[in-house]
Each structure stands twice: as C-alpha cells, then as structure tokens.
Amino acid sequence: MGNILLKNGRLPDGQTCNIMIEDERIAYIGSSFIKNCLEIDCTGYHFLPGIIDVHTHIRDMDLSYKEDWFSASQAAVAGGVTTVCDMPNTRPATFDEASLKVKKDAAKKSIANYSYNFGVTESNEKEIKSAASINALKMFMAESSSGYVVEQPEVVKKVLQIAKEINKPVIVHSELQTCVEAFEKKYQATIGNHNKIRNPQCAIKATELLIKLAAQTGAKVYLAHISTEQEIEMIRQAKNAGLDNLFCEITPHHLFINEDVLKVAGNFGKVNPPLRSKSDNNALEWAIINGIADTIGTDHAPHSLEEKQKEYVKAPSGFPGLETSFALMLQLVHSGKITLTKLTEIMSENPAHIFNFKDRGMLQIGKYADIAIVDLNEEWRVDPKEFRTKAKYSPFSGMNLKGKVKMTLVNGNLVYNHGKITDIKGKEVEFN
Ligand code: DOR
Ligand code: ZN
C-alpha cells in the first residue's frame, strides 16, 4: 500500500497535526500537508498510541468456543488495543516448547500485534530457559482457571531468580491458594461472599511476599490486577524506598466497580481477584493519579454465557474487557483527574517500556504506526450484544460512557474503521 496521511487530528496534548505513515511506521508528525498519500480525515478526533494490553486471555485451541485469536483481536482493535499478550492458562497450557508452538500457530489469526506470557509451574525451569520470544513469565499463586499454582516462598523466589537470569519480567497473580482455601471453609459459597472467600488478606499476604522477594532478587515483578487499598500502600512504600523493579497493574473493573454490582450482575461480576469495596476503588484511583500504578491491564477473560450462568461454585471467574477498557479509563480524563497524556502513558507507553517492546507504545517518528483514532466526546451505552468478543456479557452492561474508538491502525494498516474490520494480520512483538 502507498503512504497514508492521517489528516487534521489532535495529539494527546491537544495540538492539531497530520501524521504520515510509510512502510508500517510513523514517518512524519507535524503541520505540513504531504501530497500523494491516501488521506484519512481525522477532523474532530484525537490520535492516541495504540493500547498495549499485556494481560489478555485469548483462549483459542481447545477453548476456542470461549474465544479465539480472530475474535479476541477484533475486540482488541475495536477497543483501540493494538497489541495483546496472551496468558498461558489455555488448553493446552503454555509451559513448554510444544504448547508454545501450538499457541504461536493459533496466534497467526490475530489482526492485533501479539506476544505470549509463558506459564510457570513448580518444575519447568528448563522449559522457561529455552522458551523463545516470549513477553514474560506468568505465575499464579492461587488457582484461577489456571490449573496450577506456585505459592511456596522458596519456589517463588527461585522463579524470580530465573526471571532475573533470563531478563524477563514475571507477571504475578497475587493471591495465596492456601489462604483462599482457609476462607472457603468459613463462608457460604455465594457470589455475595466472593470477596470474603477470596479474602483481601490473601492478596495482601501474597503481595507482601512478592515485594520482599522483588527486593531480594532484583527481578522485574509485575503485580497483575492489584485490587486493595492495603496493597497500594505497600507498593507505595516500596517504590518510595527506591524499589524500581516492582510494577503495579490496575484493571478498569477493580477501579470502577465494587462488590455492590454483584446484586445486579451476579456471576457476570465473578472475577479473581474479586471486585472489592468502594474504599478500594478510591485507593486505586489515587494510585493512578499519584503514579503508583504503572499500567492498565484488561484481564480480558472470556467464558461462554452458558458457563457464566451456572451456579456460583461452577461459574468460572472472569469477563471480557477489551472493548470497554479505553472508554472506562477515559472517564478519569473527563473528570479532570488525569490528563489524556497520562492516560496514554499507563495504557501504552509504560507497558511497552516495562516489557521492553521494540519500537512500539508511542506516537513518534520511526515507531510502528499502531494508532487509535478516537472521538473523546461520543456518548454510548455498553451493550454486550454488540461486542466482537465471543463473550457477550459484562458487569458494565448498560453503563453510559463518553469516548469511542473510531479507527485503529496496526502497523500502519487500518484494521478498524468505524465499526468495520479489515482482516490484515498483526505481527509478533519484538523486544529490545
Ligand atoms: O477472573 C479471572 N479469570 N482471573 C484470573 O486470574 C484468570 C481469569 C481466566 O483465565 O478466566
Ligand atoms: Zn488474568
């Protein structure tokens, strides 16, 4: 394809400009008009760096009835997400060479860019060390559609040492399995008790251990979906004391909703870690405003409607997030709590930086043209029936949001254009 000129949009700081794309990359940003390009009029819209979600459950393979790389990546680009990093709790699970290869084949269906987080078990050190081109390790310290758990402090420490050795971050699901099991005995199994059963204490204890071990090992520890006020305070203290290899991810659902919605949402709001309380929502917001939170992760975790409609104990945890994440997060900009530039830092720039992505995450000459073109003011209502993910339900169903993705470019290809998808494949992420 010839060169593209994205005309007359605004950068996150509000400045009007044109962006020229040549050979998949941004070649020019400025006020000049460049001739002989395919012109796309972006008047009234903002240019944002494509969102990078390092926490996506794509499923596919034996679980493709829940989601596959084509459906998930359509949901991604419709939500302005240009890169997804898949989690290893697939079937087959990704913790050896053979399963990674199967996943790499499945990922060829993706229209977003992609990478893989490699699963950690108690005994796959050899496999970890020989895993090629992965984004990170993923360690579950409590069971959550994962099938395996690592929670003994000495094993966790060993994993962190291996991560340090191979120079990859470890993404951690920070809840302790034995702690969850103890609380399970104390409370009746109902969705209303989910936050008591998967008790805040279980997350707090796991995070406390991880902060200690991050300091001891020097490994990059990326705390996924942090959900409680107490964890935020511990992370704040650790960062203040200079621990710069610790990273904190927040999800839109832990930020904007709490266990009150379960009365309406029921198991559609069942997720791990659970939706917490209003004061936790406030603490997470504070963490974003004050730079304690590094990134936003969707934890897009699709299950079938039929599965989610089962009784509490049988209903799996998780719900889709790719198509609501950006518009939810934008509410912080509309309310004046953060700037649009800050939003692009936590949704694009910081993930690219923490995970060492090559040439992605920013609107800059020479970077890949991964660009979300958004109308900050379009109002819409979350209607899961319109989702592109196979998981057509959401605890945000019916919520009114302001801000919509209009077009998305992945490697300079206009794959999402006002609701229409063009099937041009994404690329595997490369690392610095
Ligand atoms: O609620 C969740 N669902 N939390 C996780 O950690 C895993 C995810 C899933 O894969 O369904
Ligand atoms: Zn997850």
Tab-separated table of C-alpha atoms and ligand atoms in Angstrom:
chain	number	residue	atom	x	y	z
A	1	MET	CA	0.000	0.000	0.000
A	2	GLY	CA	1.108	3.584	-0.583
A	3	ASN	CA	1.713	6.075	2.165
A	4	ILE	CA	-1.123	7.192	4.409
A	5	LEU	CA	-1.761	10.688	5.725
A	6	LEU	CA	-3.898	10.936	8.833
A	7	LYS	CA	-5.124	14.474	8.460
A	8	ASN	CA	-6.085	17.094	10.982
A	9	GLY	CA	-6.422	15.150	14.211
A	10	ARG	CA	-5.114	16.113	17.626
A	11	LEU	CA	-2.262	14.683	19.659
A	12	PRO	CA	-2.927	13.809	23.315
A	13	ASP	CA	-1.668	17.260	24.341
A	14	GLY	CA	-4.330	18.861	22.128
A	15	GLN	CA	-2.088	20.034	19.316
A	16	THR	CA	-3.567	19.638	15.831
A	17	CYS	CA	-1.370	17.761	13.365
A	18	ASN	CA	-1.072	15.395	10.434
A	19	ILE	CA	0.624	12.011	10.724
A	20	MET	CA	2.228	10.356	7.722
A	21	ILE	CA	2.747	6.612	7.631
A	22	GLU	CA	5.259	4.906	5.407
A	23	ASP	CA	6.192	1.210	5.441
A	24	GLU	CA	4.246	0.370	8.618
A	25	ARG	CA	5.844	3.182	10.611
A	26	ILE	CA	5.256	6.781	11.542
A	27	ALA	CA	7.323	8.859	9.130
A	28	TYR	CA	6.126	12.374	9.918
A	29	ILE	CA	4.173	14.250	12.586
A	30	GLY	CA	3.542	17.928	12.018
A	31	SER	CA	1.510	20.628	10.416
A	32	SER	CA	2.637	20.135	6.810
A	33	PHE	CA	0.369	18.605	4.263
A	34	ILE	CA	2.105	15.789	2.441
A	35	LYS	CA	0.966	15.018	-1.090
A	36	ASN	CA	0.463	11.696	-2.862
A	37	CYS	CA	-0.808	9.849	0.175
A	38	LEU	CA	-4.042	8.051	0.869
A	39	GLU	CA	-5.722	10.702	3.032
A	40	ILE	CA	-7.823	9.877	6.054
A	41	ASP	CA	-9.676	12.830	7.510
A	42	CYS	CA	-9.417	12.836	11.304
A	43	THR	CA	-11.007	16.202	12.000
A	44	GLY	CA	-12.614	16.208	15.440
A	45	TYR	CA	-10.689	13.131	16.562
A	46	HIS	CA	-7.623	12.506	18.718
A	47	PHE	CA	-4.617	10.361	17.841
A	48	LEU	CA	-3.506	8.056	20.624
A	49	PRO	CA	-0.752	5.467	20.660
A	50	GLY	CA	-2.428	2.057	20.281
A	51	ILE	CA	-3.162	0.497	23.644
A	52	ILE	CA	-0.880	-2.313	24.783
A	53	ASP	CA	-2.569	-4.952	26.924
A	54	VAL	CA	-0.071	-7.362	28.445
A	55	HIS	CA	-2.852	-9.164	30.301
A	56	THR	CA	-5.224	-10.828	27.836
A	57	HIS	CA	-6.745	-14.306	27.963
A	58	ILE	CA	-7.227	-15.191	24.308
A	59	ARG	CA	-8.140	-18.915	24.849
A	60	ASP	CA	-8.356	-20.475	21.326
A	61	MET	CA	-7.240	-24.067	20.635
A	62	ASP	CA	-9.292	-26.442	22.836
A	63	LEU	CA	-11.122	-23.459	24.367
A	64	SER	CA	-11.940	-21.686	21.128
A	65	TYR	CA	-15.638	-21.925	21.980
A	66	LYS	CA	-14.870	-19.213	24.578
A	67	GLU	CA	-12.691	-17.066	22.313
A	68	ASP	CA	-10.111	-17.370	19.554
A	69	TRP	CA	-7.366	-15.152	18.220
A	70	PHE	CA	-9.540	-13.726	15.469
A	71	SER	CA	-12.497	-12.838	17.701
A	72	ALA	CA	-10.289	-11.540	20.524
A	73	SER	CA	-8.178	-9.442	18.207
A	74	GLN	CA	-11.290	-7.934	16.622
A	75	ALA	CA	-12.442	-6.984	20.113
A	76	ALA	CA	-8.984	-5.572	20.770
A	77	VAL	CA	-8.842	-3.242	17.781
A	78	ALA	CA	-12.460	-2.162	18.323
A	79	GLY	CA	-11.276	-1.075	21.779
A	80	GLY	CA	-8.166	0.717	20.488
A	81	VAL	CA	-5.873	-2.096	21.651
A	82	THR	CA	-3.160	-2.768	19.079
A	83	THR	CA	-1.070	-5.321	20.983
A	84	VAL	CA	-2.201	-8.182	23.215
A	85	CYS	CA	-0.050	-10.525	25.290
A	86	ASP	CA	-1.810	-13.807	25.861
A	87	MET	CA	-1.874	-15.582	29.190
A	88	PRO	CA	-0.683	-19.197	29.471
A	89	ASN	CA	-3.756	-20.739	31.130
A	90	THR	CA	-5.038	-22.027	27.821
A	91	ARG	CA	-5.727	-25.589	26.771
A	92	PRO	CA	-3.076	-26.795	26.175
A	93	ALA	CA	-1.453	-24.599	28.808
A	94	THR	CA	1.645	-22.742	27.656
A	95	PHE	CA	4.511	-24.036	29.756
A	96	ASP	CA	6.693	-25.995	27.417
A	97	GLU	CA	8.060	-25.810	23.918
A	98	ALA	CA	5.343	-27.903	22.265
A	99	SER	CA	2.455	-25.910	23.753
A	100	LEU	CA	4.152	-22.614	22.907
A	101	LYS	CA	4.445	-23.746	19.321
A	102	VAL	CA	0.750	-24.645	19.143
A	103	LYS	CA	-0.065	-21.197	20.507
A	104	LYS	CA	2.218	-19.443	18.042
A	105	ASP	CA	0.374	-21.147	15.212
A	106	ALA	CA	-3.009	-20.114	16.621
A	107	ALA	CA	-1.839	-16.514	17.046
A	108	LYS	CA	-1.324	-16.186	13.299
A	109	LYS	CA	-5.069	-15.455	13.124
A	110	SER	CA	-4.618	-12.224	15.085
A	111	ILE	CA	-5.218	-8.836	13.494
A	112	ALA	CA	-3.633	-7.157	16.521
A	113	ASN	CA	0.055	-7.477	17.350
A	114	TYR	CA	0.814	-10.157	19.880
A	115	SER	CA	3.111	-11.891	22.263
A	116	TYR	CA	2.896	-14.680	24.833
A	117	ASN	CA	3.274	-14.923	28.573
A	118	PHE	CA	4.854	-18.257	29.480
A	119	GLY	CA	3.436	-20.276	32.375
A	120	VAL	CA	5.432	-21.151	35.464
A	121	THR	CA	4.992	-24.481	37.236
A	122	GLU	CA	6.994	-25.859	40.150
A	123	SER	CA	9.194	-27.812	37.773
A	124	ASN	CA	9.556	-26.205	34.347
A	125	GLU	CA	12.813	-24.293	34.803
A	126	LYS	CA	14.351	-25.966	31.760
A	127	GLU	CA	11.357	-25.118	29.574
A	128	ILE	CA	11.378	-21.499	30.778
A	129	LYS	CA	15.022	-21.120	29.909
A	130	SER	CA	14.568	-22.412	26.392
A	131	ALA	CA	11.324	-20.535	25.618
A	132	ALA	CA	11.987	-18.266	22.666
A	133	SER	CA	10.440	-14.841	22.002
A	134	ILE	CA	8.113	-14.562	24.980
A	135	ASN	CA	6.870	-11.392	26.654
A	136	ALA	CA	7.134	-12.511	30.265
A	137	LEU	CA	6.598	-15.329	32.714
A	138	LYS	CA	3.197	-15.710	34.368
A	139	MET	CA	2.909	-17.147	37.837
A	140	PHE	CA	-0.405	-17.961	39.521
A	141	MET	CA	-0.070	-18.039	43.326
A	142	ALA	CA	-3.711	-19.098	43.595
A	143	GLU	CA	-5.862	-21.183	41.305
A	144	SER	CA	-7.947	-19.170	38.863
A	145	SER	CA	-8.830	-21.099	35.713
A	146	SER	CA	-5.117	-21.828	35.803
A	147	GLY	CA	-4.821	-25.491	36.720
A	148	TYR	CA	-1.518	-24.968	38.524
A	149	VAL	CA	-0.237	-22.863	41.367
A	150	VAL	CA	3.131	-21.768	42.738
A	151	GLU	CA	2.967	-20.312	46.234
A	152	GLN	CA	5.780	-21.691	48.417
A	153	PRO	CA	8.121	-18.758	49.182
A	154	GLU	CA	11.263	-20.685	48.258
A	155	VAL	CA	9.781	-21.759	44.915
A	156	VAL	CA	8.513	-18.241	44.200
A	157	LYS	CA	11.993	-16.915	44.962
A	158	LYS	CA	13.555	-19.451	42.618
A	159	VAL	CA	11.163	-18.371	39.847
A	160	LEU	CA	12.146	-14.743	40.388
A	161	GLN	CA	15.822	-15.693	40.206
A	162	ILE	CA	15.235	-17.492	36.912
A	163	ALA	CA	13.320	-14.490	35.577
A	164	LYS	CA	16.218	-12.249	36.516
A	165	GLU	CA	18.628	-14.600	34.792
A	166	ILE	CA	16.674	-14.647	31.526
A	167	ASN	CA	15.944	-10.917	31.861
A	168	LYS	CA	12.155	-11.206	31.580
A	169	PRO	CA	9.529	-9.787	33.948
A	170	VAL	CA	7.306	-12.101	35.986
A	171	ILE	CA	3.621	-11.231	35.880
A	172	VAL	CA	2.094	-12.469	39.105
A	173	HIS	CA	-1.456	-13.324	40.052
A	174	SER	CA	-1.007	-12.254	43.638
A	175	GLU	CA	-3.413	-14.218	45.836
A	176	LEU	CA	-2.392	-17.164	48.047
A	177	GLN	CA	-4.075	-20.500	47.405
A	178	THR	CA	-3.828	-21.867	50.961
A	179	CYS	CA	-5.279	-18.638	52.301
A	180	VAL	CA	-8.220	-18.806	49.882
A	181	GLU	CA	-8.854	-22.418	50.901
A	182	ALA	CA	-8.963	-21.437	54.579
A	183	PHE	CA	-11.542	-18.714	53.931
A	184	GLU	CA	-13.589	-21.059	51.744
A	185	LYS	CA	-14.320	-23.094	54.862
A	186	LYS	CA	-15.611	-20.051	56.729
A	187	TYR	CA	-18.168	-18.684	54.319
A	188	GLN	CA	-21.137	-19.998	52.444
A	189	ALA	CA	-20.446	-20.323	48.737
A	190	THR	CA	-22.445	-17.457	47.212
A	191	ILE	CA	-21.453	-14.714	44.785
A	192	GLY	CA	-22.246	-12.198	47.542
A	193	ASN	CA	-19.455	-13.782	49.604
A	194	HIS	CA	-16.890	-13.973	46.788
A	195	ASN	CA	-14.880	-11.064	48.200
A	196	LYS	CA	-14.914	-12.651	51.668
A	197	ILE	CA	-13.886	-16.070	50.361
A	198	ARG	CA	-11.112	-14.832	48.120
A	199	ASN	CA	-10.380	-12.577	51.020
A	200	PRO	CA	-8.403	-9.316	50.668
A	201	GLN	CA	-5.955	-10.807	53.196
A	202	CYS	CA	-4.958	-13.484	50.656
A	203	ALA	CA	-3.969	-10.843	48.101
A	204	ILE	CA	-2.270	-8.665	50.705
A	205	LYS	CA	-0.122	-11.532	52.027
A	206	ALA	CA	0.928	-12.590	48.528
A	207	THR	CA	1.840	-9.033	47.556
A	208	GLU	CA	3.791	-8.563	50.786
A	209	LEU	CA	5.851	-11.659	49.964
A	210	LEU	CA	6.402	-10.564	46.369
A	211	ILE	CA	7.652	-7.121	47.374
A	212	LYS	CA	10.142	-8.727	49.737
A	213	LEU	CA	11.334	-11.179	47.082
A	214	ALA	CA	11.499	-8.482	44.392
A	215	ALA	CA	13.910	-6.603	46.664
A	216	GLN	CA	15.970	-9.728	47.370
A	217	THR	CA	16.262	-10.957	43.799
A	218	GLY	CA	16.188	-7.792	41.694
A	219	ALA	CA	13.767	-9.486	39.279
A	220	LYS	CA	11.177	-7.382	37.483
A	221	VAL	CA	7.994	-8.223	39.363
A	222	TYR	CA	4.787	-7.085	37.681
A	223	LEU	CA	1.858	-7.309	40.061
A	224	ALA	CA	-1.213	-8.020	37.956
A	225	HIS	CA	-4.649	-6.630	38.805
A	226	ILE	CA	-3.886	-5.082	42.190
A	227	SER	CA	-7.197	-4.664	43.964
A	228	THR	CA	-6.859	-3.464	47.555
A	229	GLU	CA	-6.017	-0.288	49.416
A	230	GLN	CA	-3.501	-2.108	51.630
A	231	GLU	CA	-1.565	-3.442	48.654
A	232	ILE	CA	-1.404	0.055	47.171
A	233	GLU	CA	0.053	1.336	50.430
A	234	MET	CA	2.687	-1.409	50.496
A	235	ILE	CA	3.615	-0.772	46.875
A	236	ARG	CA	3.805	2.971	47.538
A	237	GLN	CA	6.179	2.411	50.425
A	238	ALA	CA	8.356	0.019	48.437
A	239	LYS	CA	8.587	2.370	45.478
A	240	ASN	CA	9.303	5.314	47.755
A	241	ALA	CA	12.138	3.329	49.265
A	242	GLY	CA	13.622	3.008	45.771
A	243	LEU	CA	12.450	-0.424	44.616
A	244	ASP	CA	12.404	0.243	40.884
A	245	ASN	CA	11.905	-3.344	39.693
A	246	LEU	CA	8.346	-3.521	41.057
A	247	PHE	CA	5.381	-2.706	38.810
A	248	CYS	CA	1.700	-2.343	39.535
A	249	GLU	CA	-1.137	-3.049	37.117
A	250	ILE	CA	-4.733	-1.997	37.722
A	251	THR	CA	-7.799	-3.183	35.807
A	252	PRO	CA	-10.745	-0.967	34.888
A	253	HIS	CA	-13.098	-3.285	36.799
A	254	HIS	CA	-11.231	-3.100	40.100
A	255	LEU	CA	-11.069	0.656	39.626
A	256	PHE	CA	-14.658	1.469	38.674
A	257	ILE	CA	-16.899	-1.161	40.232
A	258	ASN	CA	-17.059	-2.997	43.526
A	259	GLU	CA	-18.974	-5.845	45.107
A	260	ASP	CA	-22.149	-3.767	45.195
A	261	VAL	CA	-22.680	-4.531	41.480
A	262	LEU	CA	-22.924	-8.253	42.203
A	263	LYS	CA	-26.516	-7.767	43.320
A	264	VAL	CA	-27.339	-6.959	39.705
A	265	ALA	CA	-24.503	-8.633	37.799
A	266	GLY	CA	-24.369	-11.901	39.762
A	267	ASN	CA	-21.747	-14.250	38.359
A	268	PHE	CA	-21.143	-11.908	35.414
A	269	GLY	CA	-19.169	-9.967	38.027
A	270	LYS	CA	-17.337	-13.021	39.343
A	271	VAL	CA	-13.624	-12.417	38.820
A	272	ASN	CA	-10.345	-13.108	40.589
A	273	PRO	CA	-9.191	-11.181	42.468
A	274	PRO	CA	-12.787	-10.281	43.361
A	275	LEU	CA	-14.430	-6.926	42.982
A	276	ARG	CA	-13.658	-5.261	46.308
A	277	SER	CA	-15.116	-2.187	48.081
A	278	LYS	CA	-15.685	1.485	47.396
A	279	SER	CA	-12.667	2.455	49.514
A	280	ASP	CA	-10.519	0.111	47.418
A	281	ASN	CA	-11.847	1.817	44.239
A	282	ASN	CA	-10.747	5.132	45.731
A	283	ALA	CA	-7.297	3.836	46.639
A	284	LEU	CA	-6.755	2.504	43.102
A	285	GLU	CA	-7.791	5.837	41.647
A	286	TRP	CA	-5.371	7.576	43.990
A	287	ALA	CA	-2.634	5.178	42.855
A	288	ILE	CA	-3.205	6.098	39.225
A	289	ILE	CA	-3.289	9.834	39.881
A	290	ASN	CA	-0.151	9.676	42.012
A	291	GLY	CA	1.957	7.465	39.740
A	292	ILE	CA	1.957	4.357	41.951
A	293	ALA	CA	0.110	2.375	39.285
A	294	ASP	CA	2.259	1.769	36.224
A	295	THR	CA	-0.182	0.236	33.777
A	296	ILE	CA	-3.762	-0.681	32.986
A	297	GLY	CA	-4.441	-4.314	32.078
A	298	THR	CA	-7.796	-5.503	30.791
A	299	ASP	CA	-7.597	-9.066	32.178
A	300	HIS	CA	-9.949	-9.828	29.284
A	301	ALA	CA	-11.104	-13.299	30.420
A	302	PRO	CA	-13.874	-14.630	28.190
A	303	HIS	CA	-16.031	-17.598	29.150
A	304	SER	CA	-19.196	-18.810	27.472
A	305	LEU	CA	-22.524	-17.328	28.503
A	306	GLU	CA	-23.697	-20.796	29.438
A	307	GLU	CA	-20.745	-21.272	31.788
A	308	LYS	CA	-21.270	-17.884	33.428
A	309	GLN	CA	-24.940	-18.681	34.005
A	310	LYS	CA	-24.132	-21.694	36.148
A	311	GLU	CA	-24.443	-21.562	39.927
A	312	TYR	CA	-21.714	-19.669	41.845
A	313	VAL	CA	-19.378	-22.578	42.552
A	314	LYS	CA	-19.441	-23.825	38.962
A	315	ALA	CA	-19.372	-20.468	37.154
A	316	PRO	CA	-15.825	-19.599	36.039
A	317	SER	CA	-14.247	-16.279	37.032
A	318	GLY	CA	-13.559	-13.530	34.537
A	319	PHE	CA	-15.338	-11.482	31.896
A	320	PRO	CA	-14.398	-9.622	28.707
A	321	GLY	CA	-12.622	-6.270	28.962
A	322	LEU	CA	-11.027	-5.345	25.649
A	323	GLU	CA	-13.977	-3.360	24.312
A	324	THR	CA	-14.708	-1.309	27.422
A	325	SER	CA	-11.258	-0.606	28.846
A	326	PHE	CA	-10.376	2.572	26.968
A	327	ALA	CA	-13.750	4.288	27.331
A	328	LEU	CA	-13.880	3.429	31.030
A	329	MET	CA	-10.402	4.778	31.665
A	330	LEU	CA	-11.196	7.924	29.709
A	331	GLN	CA	-13.707	8.846	32.397
A	332	LEU	CA	-10.716	9.819	34.569
A	333	VAL	CA	-9.743	12.326	31.892
A	334	HIS	CA	-13.276	13.714	31.554
A	335	SER	CA	-13.489	14.242	35.296
A	336	GLY	CA	-10.171	16.120	35.227
A	337	LYS	CA	-8.367	13.612	37.440
A	338	ILE	CA	-5.653	12.782	34.904
A	339	THR	CA	-4.587	14.221	31.561
A	340	LEU	CA	-5.008	12.419	28.270
A	341	THR	CA	-1.220	12.270	28.038
A	342	LYS	CA	-1.088	10.483	31.396
A	343	LEU	CA	-3.688	8.004	30.133
A	344	THR	CA	-1.501	7.174	27.130
A	345	GLU	CA	1.431	6.625	29.485
A	346	ILE	CA	-0.320	3.996	31.577
A	347	MET	CA	-2.103	2.305	28.666
A	348	SER	CA	0.631	2.331	26.017
A	349	GLU	CA	3.977	3.828	26.853
A	350	ASN	CA	4.636	2.191	30.223
A	351	PRO	CA	3.707	-1.356	29.140
A	352	ALA	CA	6.000	-1.002	26.104
A	353	HIS	CA	8.775	0.254	28.345
A	354	ILE	CA	8.420	-2.275	31.183
A	355	PHE	CA	8.293	-5.215	28.778
A	356	ASN	CA	10.996	-3.825	26.511
A	357	PHE	CA	8.941	-3.683	23.321
A	358	LYS	CA	10.880	-2.696	20.251
A	359	ASP	CA	9.511	0.422	18.511
A	360	ARG	CA	6.004	0.487	19.960
A	361	GLY	CA	3.978	2.363	22.560
A	362	MET	CA	4.429	5.968	21.436
A	363	LEU	CA	3.453	8.332	18.647
A	364	GLN	CA	6.947	9.064	17.435
A	365	ILE	CA	8.757	9.087	14.121
A	366	GLY	CA	10.275	5.645	13.494
A	367	LYS	CA	7.839	3.747	15.733
A	368	TYR	CA	5.315	1.327	14.272
A	369	ALA	CA	2.098	3.101	13.304
A	370	ASP	CA	-0.066	1.490	15.995
A	371	ILE	CA	-2.632	4.240	16.417
A	372	ALA	CA	-6.099	4.557	17.943
A	373	ILE	CA	-8.145	7.400	16.492
A	374	VAL	CA	-10.825	8.368	18.972
A	375	ASP	CA	-13.748	10.682	19.434
A	376	LEU	CA	-13.376	11.795	23.038
A	377	ASN	CA	-16.940	13.028	23.233
A	378	GLU	CA	-19.129	10.410	21.580
A	379	GLU	CA	-21.567	9.005	24.082
A	380	TRP	CA	-22.569	5.355	24.001
A	381	ARG	CA	-24.026	2.682	26.187
A	382	VAL	CA	-22.316	-0.636	26.897
A	383	ASP	CA	-24.369	-3.306	25.137
A	384	PRO	CA	-22.610	-6.684	25.266
A	385	LYS	CA	-24.729	-7.955	22.372
A	386	GLU	CA	-22.653	-5.632	20.182
A	387	PHE	CA	-19.289	-6.925	21.424
A	388	ARG	CA	-16.943	-8.610	18.989
A	389	THR	CA	-15.595	-10.958	21.627
A	390	LYS	CA	-17.481	-14.229	21.833
A	391	ALA	CA	-18.249	-13.404	25.496
A	392	LYS	CA	-21.363	-11.261	25.168
A	393	TYR	CA	-21.948	-10.162	28.762
A	394	SER	CA	-20.334	-7.639	31.075
A	395	PRO	CA	-20.703	-6.268	34.595
A	396	PHE	CA	-20.606	-2.870	32.838
A	397	SER	CA	-23.683	-3.703	30.759
A	398	GLY	CA	-25.960	-0.669	30.452
A	399	MET	CA	-23.326	1.820	31.627
A	400	ASN	CA	-23.185	5.133	29.750
A	401	LEU	CA	-19.697	6.052	28.604
A	402	LYS	CA	-18.196	9.005	26.784
A	403	GLY	CA	-15.417	8.427	24.269
A	404	LYS	CA	-15.283	5.968	21.410
A	405	VAL	CA	-12.626	4.425	19.241
A	406	LYS	CA	-13.411	5.310	15.611
A	407	MET	CA	-10.424	3.894	13.745
A	408	THR	CA	-7.466	1.707	14.679
A	409	LEU	CA	-4.254	1.195	12.753
A	410	VAL	CA	-1.969	-1.740	13.425
A	411	ASN	CA	1.464	-1.499	11.772
A	412	GLY	CA	0.013	1.225	9.565
A	413	ASN	CA	-2.947	-0.902	8.419
A	414	LEU	CA	-6.422	0.475	9.004
A	415	VAL	CA	-7.883	-2.699	10.519
A	416	TYR	CA	-10.801	-0.999	12.296
A	417	ASN	CA	-12.749	1.731	10.559
A	418	HIS	CA	-15.994	2.989	12.108
A	419	GLY	CA	-17.139	-0.478	13.089
A	420	LYS	CA	-15.752	-2.281	10.068
A	421	ILE	CA	-12.928	-4.806	10.424
A	422	THR	CA	-10.348	-5.477	7.732
A	423	ASP	CA	-8.573	-8.781	8.177
A	424	ILE	CA	-4.900	-7.831	7.908
A	425	LYS	CA	-2.752	-9.806	10.297
A	426	GLY	CA	-0.725	-8.310	13.144
A	427	LYS	CA	2.877	-9.109	13.963
A	428	GLU	CA	4.661	-10.812	16.792
A	429	VAL	CA	6.170	-8.195	19.071
A	430	GLU	CA	9.943	-7.858	19.057
A	431	PHE	CA	11.965	-6.895	22.102
A	432	ASN	CA	14.930	-4.595	22.646
B	1	DOR	O1	-11.059	-13.970	36.960
B	1	DOR	C1	-10.093	-14.433	36.394
B	1	DOR	N1	-10.181	-15.109	35.240
B	1	DOR	N2	-8.889	-14.281	36.972
B	1	DOR	C2	-7.797	-14.925	36.514
B	1	DOR	O2	-6.773	-14.791	37.091
B	1	DOR	C3	-7.896	-15.855	35.371
B	1	DOR	C4	-9.019	-15.472	34.503
B	1	DOR	C5	-9.349	-16.534	33.491
B	1	DOR	O3	-8.436	-17.019	32.832
B	1	DOR	O4	-10.520	-16.845	33.309
B	2	ZN	ZN	-5.738	-12.756	34.116
